[in-house]
PDB file of C-alpha atoms in Angstrom:
ATOM      1  CA  TYR G   1       0.000   0.000   0.000  1.00  0.00           C
ATOM      2  CA  MET G   2       1.291   3.442  -0.909  1.00  0.00           C
ATOM      3  CA  THR G   3       0.499   6.344   1.385  1.00  0.00           C
ATOM      4  CA  CYS G   4       0.297   9.716  -0.343  1.00  0.00           C
ATOM      5  CA  GLU G   5      -0.406  13.365   0.308  1.00  0.00           C
ATOM      6  CA  TYR G   6      -2.508  15.150  -2.326  1.00  0.00           C
ATOM      7  CA  PHE G   7      -2.497  18.885  -2.994  1.00  0.00           C
ATOM      8  CA  MET G   8      -5.467  20.351  -4.828  1.00  0.00           C
ATOM      9  CA  THR G   9      -6.828  23.710  -5.903  1.00  0.00           C
ATOM     10  CA  LYS G  10      -9.455  24.627  -3.315  1.00  0.00           C
ATOM     11  CA  ASN G  11     -12.185  25.748  -5.754  1.00  0.00           C
ATOM     12  CA  THR G  12     -12.206  22.969  -8.345  1.00  0.00           C
ATOM     13  CA  LYS G  13     -10.508  20.300  -6.181  1.00  0.00           C
ATOM     14  CA  GLU G  14      -8.310  19.418  -9.145  1.00  0.00           C
ATOM     15  CA  PRO G  15      -5.126  17.640  -8.085  1.00  0.00           C
ATOM     16  CA  ILE G  16      -1.957  19.627  -8.676  1.00  0.00           C
ATOM     17  CA  GLN G  17       0.575  17.243  -7.167  1.00  0.00           C
ATOM     18  CA  MET G  18       0.796  13.919  -5.346  1.00  0.00           C
ATOM     19  CA  ILE G  19       3.642  13.177  -2.940  1.00  0.00           C
ATOM     20  CA  SER G  20       4.490   9.618  -2.001  1.00  0.00           C
ATOM     21  CA  LEU G  21       5.157   9.257   1.727  1.00  0.00           C
ATOM     22  CA  GLY G  22       6.349   5.685   1.537  1.00  0.00           C
ATOM     23  CA  LYS G  23       5.122   2.138   1.129  1.00  0.00           C
ATOM     24  CA  VAL G  24       3.569   0.248   4.008  1.00  0.00           C
ATOM     25  CA  GLY G  25       1.690  -3.044   4.117  1.00  0.00           C
ATOM     26  CA  TYR G  26       0.856  -6.008   6.248  1.00  0.00           C
ATOM     27  CA  ASN G  27       4.446  -6.523   7.340  1.00  0.00           C
ATOM     28  CA  ALA G  28       5.255  -2.915   8.150  1.00  0.00           C
ATOM     29  CA  ALA G  29       4.525  -3.395  11.846  1.00  0.00           C
ATOM     30  CA  PRO G  30       4.125  -7.143  12.440  1.00  0.00           C
ATOM     31  CA  SER G  31       3.317  -6.783  16.140  1.00  0.00           C
ATOM     32  CA  LEU G  32       0.397  -4.469  15.377  1.00  0.00           C
ATOM     33  CA  GLY G  33      -1.081  -5.969  12.221  1.00  0.00           C
ATOM     34  CA  ILE G  34      -2.207  -3.556   9.504  1.00  0.00           C
ATOM     35  CA  ASN G  35      -1.204   0.033  10.190  1.00  0.00           C
ATOM     36  CA  ARG G  36      -1.295   2.174   7.088  1.00  0.00           C
ATOM     37  CA  ASN G  37      -3.336   5.206   8.147  1.00  0.00           C
ATOM     38  CA  MET G  38      -2.696   8.885   7.670  1.00  0.00           C
ATOM     39  CA  ARG G  39      -4.570  10.592  10.475  1.00  0.00           C
ATOM     40  CA  ALA G  40      -3.173  14.069  11.204  1.00  0.00           C
ATOM     41  CA  VAL G  41      -2.513  17.220   9.208  1.00  0.00           C
ATOM     42  CA  ALA G  42      -1.802  20.883   9.990  1.00  0.00           C
ATOM     43  CA  TYR G  43      -1.035  23.840   7.748  1.00  0.00           C
ATOM     44  CA  GLU G  44       0.845  27.087   8.164  1.00  0.00           C
ATOM     45  CA  LYS G  45       1.363  29.404   5.174  1.00  0.00           C
ATOM     46  CA  ASN G  46       3.316  27.326   2.646  1.00  0.00           C
ATOM     47  CA  ILE G  47       4.141  24.462   5.026  1.00  0.00           C
ATOM     48  CA  THR G  48       2.116  21.277   5.528  1.00  0.00           C
ATOM     49  CA  TYR G  49       2.729  18.899   8.424  1.00  0.00           C
ATOM     50  CA  CYS G  50       1.187  15.438   8.258  1.00  0.00           C
ATOM     51  CA  GLY G  51       1.489  12.345  10.399  1.00  0.00           C
ATOM     52  CA  GLY G  52       0.400   8.760  10.444  1.00  0.00           C
ATOM     53  CA  TYR G  53       1.656   5.211  10.487  1.00  0.00           C
ATOM     54  CA  ASN G  54       4.655   4.005  12.486  1.00  0.00           C
ATOM     55  CA  GLY G  55       5.049   7.319  14.317  1.00  0.00           C
ATOM     56  CA  ASN G  56       5.961   9.243  11.174  1.00  0.00           C
ATOM     57  CA  ILE G  57       5.655  13.019  10.746  1.00  0.00           C
ATOM     58  CA  TRP G  58       6.507  14.814   7.510  1.00  0.00           C
ATOM     59  CA  ARG G  59       7.210  18.474   6.819  1.00  0.00           C
ATOM     60  CA  ILE G  60       6.246  19.440   3.250  1.00  0.00           C
ATOM     61  CA  GLU G  61       7.139  22.835   1.819  1.00  0.00           C
ATOM     62  CA  GLU G  62       5.550  24.571  -1.160  1.00  0.00           C
ATOM     63  CA  VAL G  63       7.765  26.780  -3.322  1.00  0.00           C
ATOM     64  CA  ASN G  64       6.406  28.242  -6.568  1.00  0.00           C
ATOM     65  CA  GLY G  65       3.617  25.704  -6.700  1.00  0.00           C
ATOM     66  CA  TYR G  66       5.822  22.658  -6.180  1.00  0.00           C
ATOM     67  CA  TYR G  67       5.733  20.563  -2.991  1.00  0.00           C
ATOM     68  CA  THR G  68       8.815  18.948  -1.479  1.00  0.00           C
ATOM     69  CA  ILE G  69       9.339  16.833   1.637  1.00  0.00           C
ATOM     70  CA  THR G  70      11.988  18.695   3.623  1.00  0.00           C
ATOM     71  CA  HIS G  71      12.008  16.650   6.846  1.00  0.00           C
ATOM     72  CA  ASN G  72      10.727  13.341   8.207  1.00  0.00           C
ATOM     73  CA  SER G  73      10.785  12.367  11.870  1.00  0.00           C
ATOM     74  CA  VAL G  74       9.811   9.123  13.579  1.00  0.00           C
ATOM     75  CA  LEU G  75       8.403   9.394  17.103  1.00  0.00           C
ATOM     76  CA  TYR G  76       7.241   6.125  18.720  1.00  0.00           C
ATOM     77  CA  GLU G  77       7.340   3.753  15.767  1.00  0.00           C
ATOM     78  CA  ASP G  78       4.626   1.383  17.055  1.00  0.00           C
ATOM     79  CA  ASN G  79       2.072   4.195  17.330  1.00  0.00           C
ATOM     80  CA  LEU G  80      -0.153   6.126  14.945  1.00  0.00           C
ATOM     81  CA  VAL G  81       0.143   9.937  14.934  1.00  0.00           C
ATOM     82  CA  THR G  82      -3.404  11.260  15.371  1.00  0.00           C
ATOM     83  CA  GLY G  83      -3.101  14.988  16.074  1.00  0.00           C
ATOM     84  CA  ILE G  84      -0.817  17.870  15.064  1.00  0.00           C
ATOM     85  CA  ALA G  85      -1.154  21.503  16.124  1.00  0.00           C
ATOM     86  CA  VAL G  86       1.138  24.392  15.109  1.00  0.00           C
ATOM     87  CA  ASP G  87       1.806  27.244  17.536  1.00  0.00           C
ATOM     88  CA  GLY G  88       4.720  29.658  17.435  1.00  0.00           C
ATOM     89  CA  ASP G  89       7.955  27.807  16.682  1.00  0.00           C
ATOM     90  CA  TYR G  90       6.645  24.405  17.707  1.00  0.00           C
ATOM     91  CA  LEU G  91       4.447  21.467  16.764  1.00  0.00           C
ATOM     92  CA  TYR G  92       2.305  19.754  19.381  1.00  0.00           C
ATOM     93  CA  VAL G  93       1.588  16.124  18.560  1.00  0.00           C
ATOM     94  CA  CYS G  94      -0.348  13.213  20.054  1.00  0.00           C
ATOM     95  CA  ASP G  95      -0.502   9.544  19.104  1.00  0.00           C
ATOM     96  CA  ARG G  96      -2.126   6.226  19.931  1.00  0.00           C
ATOM     97  CA  ASP G  97      -1.666   2.499  19.711  1.00  0.00           C
ATOM     98  CA  PRO G  98      -3.495   1.721  16.439  1.00  0.00           C
ATOM     99  CA  SER G  99      -5.178  -1.419  17.780  1.00  0.00           C
ATOM    100  CA  ALA G 100      -8.913  -1.297  18.419  1.00  0.00           C
ATOM    101  CA  GLY G 101     -10.412  -0.626  21.826  1.00  0.00           C
ATOM    102  CA  GLY G 102      -9.378   1.570  24.700  1.00  0.00           C
ATOM    103  CA  GLY G 103      -7.810   1.280  28.085  1.00  0.00           C
ATOM    104  CA  THR G 104      -5.364   2.882  30.467  1.00  0.00           C
ATOM    105  CA  SER G 105      -2.622   0.270  30.810  1.00  0.00           C
ATOM    106  CA  SER G 106       0.851   1.599  30.061  1.00  0.00           C
ATOM    107  CA  ALA G 107       1.036  -0.693  27.031  1.00  0.00           C
ATOM    108  CA  ILE G 108      -1.716   1.161  25.175  1.00  0.00           C
ATOM    109  CA  LYS G 109      -1.535   4.740  26.431  1.00  0.00           C
ATOM    110  CA  GLY G 110      -0.786   7.404  23.881  1.00  0.00           C
ATOM    111  CA  GLN G 111       2.008   9.931  24.081  1.00  0.00           C
ATOM    112  CA  SER G 112       2.318  13.668  23.521  1.00  0.00           C
ATOM    113  CA  TYR G 113       5.253  15.507  22.002  1.00  0.00           C
ATOM    114  CA  VAL G 114       6.688  18.954  21.336  1.00  0.00           C
ATOM    115  CA  LEU G 115       8.831  19.309  18.198  1.00  0.00           C
ATOM    116  CA  ASN G 116      10.683  22.165  16.568  1.00  0.00           C
ATOM    117  CA  LYS G 117       8.569  22.920  13.521  1.00  0.00           C
ATOM    118  CA  ALA G 118      11.576  23.897  11.370  1.00  0.00           C
ATOM    119  CA  ASP G 119      13.342  20.515  11.472  1.00  0.00           C
ATOM    120  CA  LEU G 120      10.974  18.219  13.450  1.00  0.00           C
ATOM    121  CA  SER G 121      13.550  17.662  16.175  1.00  0.00           C
ATOM    122  CA  LEU G 122      12.060  16.363  19.429  1.00  0.00           C
ATOM    123  CA  VAL G 123      11.931  18.762  22.388  1.00  0.00           C
ATOM    124  CA  TRP G 124       9.601  17.130  24.935  1.00  0.00           C
ATOM    125  CA  THR G 125       7.648  13.890  25.472  1.00  0.00           C
ATOM    126  CA  GLY G 126       4.767  13.149  27.840  1.00  0.00           C
ATOM    127  CA  THR G 127       2.438  10.215  28.551  1.00  0.00           C
ATOM    128  CA  LEU G 128      -1.318  10.565  28.125  1.00  0.00           C
ATOM    129  CA  SER G 129      -3.980   9.033  30.340  1.00  0.00           C
ATOM    130  CA  ASN G 130      -5.328   7.097  27.329  1.00  0.00           C
ATOM    131  CA  LYS G 131      -4.997   6.856  23.545  1.00  0.00           C
ATOM    132  CA  GLY G 132      -4.632  10.301  21.946  1.00  0.00           C
ATOM    133  CA  THR G 133      -7.058  11.165  19.117  1.00  0.00           C
ATOM    134  CA  ASP G 134      -6.551  14.883  18.356  1.00  0.00           C
ATOM    135  CA  CYS G 135      -4.882  18.013  19.687  1.00  0.00           C
ATOM    136  CA  ARG G 136      -5.400  21.763  19.308  1.00  0.00           C
ATOM    137  CA  VAL G 137      -3.945  24.949  20.790  1.00  0.00           C
ATOM    138  CA  PHE G 138      -6.188  27.742  22.072  1.00  0.00           C
ATOM    139  CA  LYS G 139      -5.033  30.788  24.045  1.00  0.00           C
ATOM    140  CA  ASN G 140      -1.769  29.352  25.396  1.00  0.00           C
ATOM    141  CA  HIS G 141      -3.352  26.007  26.226  1.00  0.00           C
ATOM    142  CA  LEU G 142      -2.935  22.646  24.522  1.00  0.00           C
ATOM    143  CA  TYR G 143      -6.036  20.427  24.400  1.00  0.00           C
ATOM    144  CA  ILE G 144      -5.521  16.709  23.762  1.00  0.00           C
ATOM    145  CA  MET G 145      -8.522  14.479  23.030  1.00  0.00           C
ATOM    146  CA  GLU G 146      -8.457  10.843  24.147  1.00  0.00           C
ATOM    147  CA  GLN G 147     -10.463   7.648  24.270  1.00  0.00           C
ATOM    148  CA  ILE G 148     -12.824   6.561  27.073  1.00  0.00           C
ATOM    149  CA  GLY G 149     -14.221  10.069  27.569  1.00  0.00           C
ATOM    150  CA  HIS G 150     -10.846  11.543  28.492  1.00  0.00           C
ATOM    151  CA  PHE G 151      -9.129  14.787  27.554  1.00  0.00           C
ATOM    152  CA  GLN G 152      -6.220  16.776  28.952  1.00  0.00           C
ATOM    153  CA  ILE G 153      -5.409  20.492  29.027  1.00  0.00           C
ATOM    154  CA  TYR G 154      -1.835  21.779  29.298  1.00  0.00           C
ATOM    155  CA  ASP G 155      -0.652  25.315  29.976  1.00  0.00           C
ATOM    156  CA  ILE G 156       2.002  26.076  27.314  1.00  0.00           C
ATOM    157  CA  THR G 157       3.028  29.526  28.507  1.00  0.00           C
ATOM    158  CA  ASN G 158       6.446  27.870  28.418  1.00  0.00           C
ATOM    159  CA  PRO G 159       6.029  26.305  24.947  1.00  0.00           C
ATOM    160  CA  ILE G 160       8.681  23.617  25.382  1.00  0.00           C
ATOM    161  CA  LEU G 161       7.505  22.423  28.790  1.00  0.00           C
ATOM    162  CA  PRO G 162       3.725  21.795  28.798  1.00  0.00           C
ATOM    163  CA  ASN G 163       2.207  21.876  32.282  1.00  0.00           C
ATOM    164  CA  LEU G 164      -0.822  19.633  32.836  1.00  0.00           C
ATOM    165  CA  VAL G 165      -3.561  21.729  34.463  1.00  0.00           C
ATOM    166  CA  PHE G 166      -6.733  19.687  33.893  1.00  0.00           C
ATOM    167  CA  THR G 167      -7.771  16.109  33.149  1.00  0.00           C
ATOM    168  CA  GLU G 168     -11.301  14.968  32.353  1.00  0.00           C
ATOM    169  CA  ALA G 169     -11.662  11.234  32.917  1.00  0.00           C
ATOM    170  CA  ASN G 170     -15.344  10.427  33.057  1.00  0.00           C
ATOM    171  CA  ASN G 171     -14.829   6.896  31.696  1.00  0.00           C
ATOM    172  CA  ALA G 172     -18.041   7.320  29.724  1.00  0.00           C
ATOM    173  CA  GLY G 173     -16.948   5.095  26.872  1.00  0.00           C
ATOM    174  CA  GLY G 174     -16.444   6.138  23.282  1.00  0.00           C
ATOM    175  CA  GLU G 175     -13.802   8.691  22.494  1.00  0.00           C
ATOM    176  CA  TYR G 176     -13.409  12.384  21.923  1.00  0.00           C
ATOM    177  CA  GLN G 177     -12.093  12.815  18.379  1.00  0.00           C
ATOM    178  CA  ARG G 178     -12.148  16.533  17.505  1.00  0.00           C
ATOM    179  CA  VAL G 179     -12.204  19.859  19.325  1.00  0.00           C
ATOM    180  CA  ASP G 180     -12.737  23.438  18.199  1.00  0.00           C
ATOM    181  CA  PHE G 181     -13.157  26.782  19.977  1.00  0.00           C
ATOM    182  CA  TRP G 182     -14.922  30.101  19.832  1.00  0.00           C
ATOM    183  CA  ASP G 183     -15.049  33.374  21.759  1.00  0.00           C
ATOM    184  CA  ASP G 184     -18.504  34.718  22.628  1.00  0.00           C
ATOM    185  CA  GLY G 185     -17.989  38.226  23.960  1.00  0.00           C
ATOM    186  CA  GLY G 186     -15.070  37.246  26.159  1.00  0.00           C
ATOM    187  CA  THR G 187     -16.469  33.857  27.192  1.00  0.00           C
ATOM    188  CA  HIS G 188     -14.494  31.014  25.661  1.00  0.00           C
ATOM    189  CA  TYR G 189     -16.015  27.679  24.705  1.00  0.00           C
ATOM    190  CA  ALA G 190     -14.654  24.348  23.533  1.00  0.00           C
ATOM    191  CA  VAL G 191     -16.866  22.005  21.548  1.00  0.00           C
ATOM    192  CA  MET G 192     -15.838  18.367  21.374  1.00  0.00           C
ATOM    193  CA  THR G 193     -17.226  15.675  19.125  1.00  0.00           C
ATOM    194  CA  GLY G 194     -16.585  11.997  19.104  1.00  0.00           C
ATOM    195  CA  PHE G 195     -17.535   8.389  18.738  1.00  0.00           C
ATOM    196  CA  GLU G 196     -20.369   7.437  21.133  1.00  0.00           C
ATOM    197  CA  VAL G 197     -20.028  10.737  23.040  1.00  0.00           C
ATOM    198  CA  GLY G 198     -21.930  13.006  20.641  1.00  0.00           C
ATOM    199  CA  VAL G 199     -21.236  16.733  20.998  1.00  0.00           C
ATOM    200  CA  THR G 200     -20.043  18.200  24.312  1.00  0.00           C
ATOM    201  CA  PHE G 201     -19.633  21.877  25.183  1.00  0.00           C
ATOM    202  CA  TYR G 202     -17.275  23.226  27.840  1.00  0.00           C
ATOM    203  CA  ASN G 203     -16.800  26.737  29.166  1.00  0.00           C
ATOM    204  CA  VAL G 204     -12.987  27.118  29.140  1.00  0.00           C
ATOM    205  CA  THR G 205     -12.805  30.817  30.016  1.00  0.00           C
ATOM    206  CA  ASN G 206     -10.829  30.181  33.173  1.00  0.00           C
TER     207      ASN G 206
END
């Protein structure tokens, strides 16, 4: 199986270039079975960051309409990168064991990372309370979605040393998969969606 990144014009959706990110198949990670997903992407100006199978993250740069892979980094090679967020000079990343199901044993917890966005060098690593599914940055805080009704919030006032300030662990089943934010007259909200958890709203002003 060939994993690719496609770049298209946003109005007509016509492909303008395909980049091969490598070949992976049944034997790519024998201990995990089939692991050939691309799950995370983030954009900033002319730079695309994408992540997926075997802990891979790629930095792809556009110059004069042509896209080139400039850097590739491997985090924890048994895991699947599921979330990438860009903030300042850094990338914030989360991952998960790609096997089905959830749990909190050390064998299947996800991890979180801080990388230099220029060269994808690793700055910091942390352990999640469960499998990571997505991450976003909002007002100096990093939000990481997880399975089993979990999510974590880190203060990233110091961007290379995230400080865990809140953990939601309601063990409600399902998993949070995406989060977005909005400001309503100075009151800040997070809306989270996910598998078997529906849509959940949180006031995150404080």
